[in-house]
């Protein structure tokens, strides 16, 4: 049989030999630094032209993923995987002639991250067959739960979650490894950056990472990032019959995962005129995007805002964005716009959208909505902009009440995620402590 796997190369250049997709998602970080990106991408124009707007999300995922992960995923396992993984779907709400909102909060933890993480979990289980793996991830409480939910009960996969020195929520003791489950939550006395650094060190400690087959479910994993392109394609097939002019997406941008995924959807042949990278006042990459003049991005101190998931000092996907600009600077200049939205405008937008459309937007969605409105007004725009709503508004009930006077109740599935939970170990931010904390979970006296 001809084995023609989609290969993945390193953003850091040609130092790393290209590897097949399966290896890219299992290795996650190239040994030489940088991040994995696809070396070539499938052309989906034909597929997008023929798919009707009644296509369900699992159907779309089943059709596209074998092309994207060619050689590693055949159509029948893709279809089984997609049906099993996506019991929730994105929803495209057409508000009027110019604006739609794509809600991405129907998943188990009410955040768009459920989409990429759930796909990665299902894909890893599929690819591993009888091998084992350990998925290591650093996050604040929210993404940690999303990862724990997506990986819970997956065959042959253990999930190690690193939390910076703050509270942990929503995990059940029965799901911990020492209790017979597959999750290892560890509190690290340090910052999120310390946790990220530890993961890099852990993956690069080959003797440890080969023994436990360590990979990561953070946004850096291409197996989590690329599937986020699916909901851009999904929006397009739902809109294509209804719009005539330009099509833009407005994305609340923090680590730039959604922006990169959108750019991949465009590379796959989806007709789109541009992306708005909507940011709050913490926008270290905003200037870079404006000028197209990429330098080494300094991480800057964070100012807390109401759109807290966008409070990022150095975007994890920065190298991937730079690699797009290196490839075609002139094209990118006309493809990505950036806009900064402060808290007052964010809350004002939540109020306006509620009054005008009877729709609650969370603060992140509101940042993207405000950026879209500004862009439309400035350019006398008569096309269509899809705004990504990235988290369930009831998770920001306090901000919603402040902005709109409305009280939102959390759906039951999300309310249970607020229960405090304990870690299995608490460590200093050092590799040695992390490795022994993990090892001791498997030790039975
Ligand atoms: C993570 C997150 C973002 C940022 O997404 P990136 O893909 O990292 O840019 C936006 N909104 C919410 C609610 C998030 O949790």
Tab-separated table of N, CA, C and O in Angstrom, residues 90-144:
chain	number	residue	atom	x	y	z
A	90	UNK	N	-21.377	23.456	16.901
A	90	UNK	CA	-21.405	24.918	16.892
A	90	UNK	C	-22.785	25.355	16.382
A	90	UNK	O	-23.477	24.562	15.753
A	91	UNK	N	-23.145	26.593	16.684
A	91	UNK	CA	-24.427	27.086	16.177
A	91	UNK	C	-24.189	28.442	15.523
A	91	UNK	O	-23.567	29.321	16.131
A	92	UNK	N	-24.656	28.592	14.291
A	92	UNK	CA	-24.484	29.865	13.606
A	92	UNK	C	-25.792	30.646	13.678
A	92	UNK	O	-26.813	30.209	13.157
A	93	UNK	N	-25.752	31.800	14.339
A	93	UNK	CA	-26.955	32.628	14.470
A	93	UNK	C	-26.815	33.819	13.531
A	93	UNK	O	-25.927	34.652	13.712
A	94	UNK	N	-27.687	33.870	12.503
A	94	UNK	CA	-27.614	35.029	11.608
A	94	UNK	C	-28.405	36.159	12.214
A	94	UNK	O	-29.615	36.072	12.360
A	95	UNK	N	-27.731	37.240	12.611
A	95	UNK	CA	-28.401	38.329	13.315
A	95	UNK	C	-29.063	39.285	12.330
A	95	UNK	O	-30.191	39.718	12.520
A	96	UNK	N	-28.343	39.635	11.296
A	96	UNK	CA	-28.900	40.497	10.260
A	96	UNK	C	-28.032	40.367	9.006
A	96	UNK	O	-27.223	39.456	8.915
A	97	UNK	N	-28.204	41.306	8.093
A	97	UNK	CA	-27.491	41.246	6.822
A	97	UNK	C	-25.968	41.220	6.991
A	97	UNK	O	-25.269	40.554	6.239
A	98	UNK	N	-25.481	41.899	8.022
A	98	UNK	CA	-24.030	42.052	8.157
A	98	UNK	C	-23.354	41.184	9.212
A	98	UNK	O	-22.149	40.972	9.145
A	99	UNK	N	-24.127	40.724	10.184
A	99	UNK	CA	-23.482	40.017	11.298
A	99	UNK	C	-24.105	38.664	11.607
A	99	UNK	O	-25.341	38.529	11.603
A	100	UNK	N	-23.223	37.697	11.870
A	100	UNK	CA	-23.645	36.424	12.460
A	100	UNK	C	-22.813	36.181	13.697
A	100	UNK	O	-21.691	36.688	13.802
A	101	UNK	N	-23.363	35.390	14.611
A	101	UNK	CA	-22.568	34.964	15.762
A	101	UNK	C	-22.443	33.447	15.704
A	101	UNK	O	-23.446	32.750	15.516
A	102	UNK	N	-21.217	32.970	15.810
A	102	UNK	CA	-20.982	31.530	15.840
A	102	UNK	C	-20.773	31.144	17.307
A	102	UNK	O	-19.761	31.500	17.907
A	103	UNK	N	-21.744	30.440	17.889
A	103	UNK	CA	-21.588	30.078	19.297
A	103	UNK	C	-20.799	28.774	19.392
A	103	UNK	O	-21.093	27.792	18.714
A	104	UNK	N	-19.784	28.803	20.225
A	104	UNK	CA	-18.880	27.654	20.344
A	104	UNK	C	-18.860	27.145	21.774
A	104	UNK	O	-17.865	26.642	22.253
A	105	UNK	N	-20.024	27.312	22.459
A	105	UNK	CA	-20.009	26.957	23.884
A	105	UNK	C	-20.976	25.832	24.235
A	105	UNK	O	-21.381	25.696	25.378
A	106	UNK	N	-21.319	25.005	23.276
A	106	UNK	CA	-22.261	23.903	23.545
A	106	UNK	C	-21.612	22.654	24.128
A	106	UNK	O	-22.288	21.681	24.437
A	107	UNK	N	-20.283	22.666	24.294
A	107	UNK	CA	-19.563	21.468	24.741
A	107	UNK	C	-19.642	21.233	26.240
A	107	UNK	O	-20.273	21.999	26.965
A	108	UNK	N	-18.980	20.174	26.718
A	108	UNK	CA	-19.085	19.755	28.120
A	108	UNK	C	-18.671	20.832	29.124
A	108	UNK	O	-19.183	20.836	30.237
A	109	UNK	N	-17.772	21.751	28.769
A	109	UNK	CA	-17.400	22.765	29.755
A	109	UNK	C	-17.766	24.176	29.303
A	109	UNK	O	-17.377	25.164	29.929
A	110	UNK	N	-18.499	24.283	28.189
A	110	UNK	CA	-19.039	25.577	27.794
A	110	UNK	C	-18.037	26.551	27.200
A	110	UNK	O	-18.281	27.758	27.177
A	111	UNK	N	-16.906	26.047	26.722
A	111	UNK	CA	-15.884	26.905	26.119
A	111	UNK	C	-15.505	26.328	24.754
A	111	UNK	O	-15.526	25.109	24.563
A	112	UNK	N	-15.114	27.189	23.812
A	112	UNK	CA	-14.759	26.690	22.475
A	112	UNK	C	-13.653	25.640	22.525
A	112	UNK	O	-13.544	24.790	21.653
A	113	UNK	N	-12.820	25.708	23.570
A	113	UNK	CA	-11.689	24.786	23.667
A	113	UNK	C	-12.140	23.328	23.690
A	113	UNK	O	-11.380	22.438	23.334
A	114	UNK	N	-13.392	23.091	24.101
A	114	UNK	CA	-13.939	21.727	24.072
A	114	UNK	C	-13.842	21.118	22.668
A	114	UNK	O	-13.672	19.908	22.540
A	115	UNK	N	-13.968	21.938	21.627
A	115	UNK	CA	-13.972	21.397	20.254
A	115	UNK	C	-12.627	20.777	19.881
A	115	UNK	O	-12.559	19.631	19.459
A	116	UNK	N	-11.552	21.550	20.063
A	116	UNK	CA	-10.222	21.047	19.693
A	116	UNK	C	-9.775	19.922	20.609
A	116	UNK	O	-9.206	18.920	20.170
A	117	UNK	N	-10.055	20.087	21.898
A	117	UNK	CA	-9.589	19.102	22.881
A	117	UNK	C	-10.336	17.776	22.711
A	117	UNK	O	-9.733	16.706	22.752
A	118	UNK	N	-11.638	17.849	22.493
A	118	UNK	CA	-12.420	16.622	22.304
A	118	UNK	C	-11.950	15.874	21.063
A	118	UNK	O	-11.823	14.649	21.071
A	119	UNK	N	-11.670	16.636	20.007
A	119	UNK	CA	-11.183	15.981	18.792
A	119	UNK	C	-9.834	15.324	19.047
A	119	UNK	O	-9.613	14.173	18.667
A	120	UNK	N	-8.942	16.040	19.706
A	120	UNK	CA	-7.609	15.487	19.988
A	120	UNK	C	-7.717	14.213	20.821
A	120	UNK	O	-7.033	13.219	20.555
A	121	UNK	N	-8.594	14.230	21.830
A	121	UNK	CA	-8.742	13.057	22.696
A	121	UNK	C	-9.216	11.855	21.875
A	121	UNK	O	-8.676	10.756	21.989
A	122	UNK	N	-10.232	12.080	21.040
A	122	UNK	CA	-10.771	10.981	20.226
A	122	UNK	C	-9.726	10.496	19.219
A	122	UNK	O	-9.570	9.299	18.993
A	123	UNK	N	-8.994	11.436	18.645
A	123	UNK	CA	-7.991	11.089	17.650
A	123	UNK	C	-6.832	10.301	18.276
A	123	UNK	O	-6.380	9.289	17.726
A	124	UNK	N	-6.375	10.765	19.444
A	124	UNK	CA	-5.283	10.051	20.116
A	124	UNK	C	-5.690	8.616	20.421
A	124	UNK	O	-4.937	7.675	20.185
A	125	UNK	N	-6.900	8.459	20.930
A	125	UNK	CA	-7.375	7.121	21.262
A	125	UNK	C	-7.390	6.248	20.010
A	125	UNK	O	-6.971	5.098	20.029
A	126	UNK	N	-7.828	6.840	18.912
A	126	UNK	CA	-7.901	6.117	17.640
A	126	UNK	C	-6.499	5.737	17.128
A	126	UNK	O	-6.259	4.612	16.705
A	127	UNK	N	-5.576	6.710	17.190
A	127	UNK	CA	-4.239	6.468	16.641
A	127	UNK	C	-3.401	5.540	17.506
A	127	UNK	O	-2.557	4.799	17.012
A	128	UNK	N	-3.630	5.595	18.819
A	128	UNK	CA	-2.795	4.807	19.724
A	128	UNK	C	-3.073	3.317	19.614
A	128	UNK	O	-2.194	2.500	19.838
A	129	UNK	N	-4.323	2.992	19.264
A	129	UNK	CA	-4.752	1.592	19.273
A	129	UNK	C	-4.351	0.953	20.602
A	129	UNK	O	-4.926	1.290	21.613
A	130	UNK	N	-3.316	0.081	20.628
A	130	UNK	CA	-2.986	-0.538	21.913
A	130	UNK	C	-1.782	0.073	22.614
A	130	UNK	O	-1.370	-0.408	23.653
A	131	UNK	N	-1.221	1.153	22.014
A	131	UNK	CA	-0.152	1.862	22.705
A	131	UNK	C	-0.729	2.717	23.826
A	131	UNK	O	-1.929	2.905	23.899
A	132	UNK	N	0.179	3.259	24.652
A	132	UNK	CA	-0.289	4.145	25.705
A	132	UNK	C	0.302	5.537	25.495
A	132	UNK	O	1.275	5.694	24.750
A	133	UNK	N	-0.281	6.545	26.138
A	133	UNK	CA	0.299	7.884	26.105
A	133	UNK	C	-0.074	8.640	27.358
A	133	UNK	O	-1.085	8.319	28.011
A	134	UNK	N	0.751	9.632	27.692
A	134	UNK	CA	0.412	10.543	28.777
A	134	UNK	C	0.311	11.946	28.198
A	134	UNK	O	1.249	12.447	27.595
A	135	UNK	N	-0.864	12.544	28.375
A	135	UNK	CA	-1.091	13.895	27.878
A	135	UNK	C	-0.835	14.855	29.027
A	135	UNK	O	-1.477	14.754	30.066
A	136	UNK	N	0.108	15.767	28.858
A	136	UNK	CA	0.424	16.710	29.929
A	136	UNK	C	-0.017	18.096	29.502
A	136	UNK	O	0.211	18.509	28.362
A	137	UNK	N	-0.656	18.800	30.414
A	137	UNK	CA	-1.193	20.081	30.032
A	137	UNK	C	-1.161	21.056	31.198
A	137	UNK	O	-1.372	20.670	32.340
A	138	UNK	N	-0.887	22.317	30.895
A	138	UNK	CA	-0.892	23.342	31.930
A	138	UNK	C	-2.065	24.259	31.680
A	138	UNK	O	-2.328	24.625	30.548
A	139	UNK	N	-2.784	24.612	32.737
A	139	UNK	CA	-3.878	25.549	32.520
A	139	UNK	C	-4.321	26.127	33.839
A	139	UNK	O	-4.017	25.615	34.899
A	140	UNK	N	-5.072	27.196	33.732
A	140	UNK	CA	-5.824	27.644	34.884
A	140	UNK	C	-6.991	26.667	34.975
A	140	UNK	O	-7.165	25.821	34.096
A	141	UNK	N	-7.802	26.801	36.019
A	141	UNK	CA	-8.865	25.839	36.271
A	141	UNK	C	-9.724	25.480	35.081
A	141	UNK	O	-10.037	24.318	34.841
A	142	UNK	N	-10.085	26.477	34.255
A	142	UNK	CA	-11.126	26.250	33.248
A	142	UNK	C	-10.718	25.260	32.167
A	142	UNK	O	-11.440	24.308	31.882
A	143	UNK	N	-9.563	25.493	31.551
A	143	UNK	CA	-9.158	24.596	30.479
A	143	UNK	C	-8.799	23.222	31.036
A	143	UNK	O	-9.000	22.203	30.385
A	144	UNK	N	-8.298	23.197	32.265
A	144	UNK	CA	-7.981	21.929	32.909
A	144	UNK	C	-9.194	21.005	32.928
A	144	UNK	O	-9.110	19.826	32.587
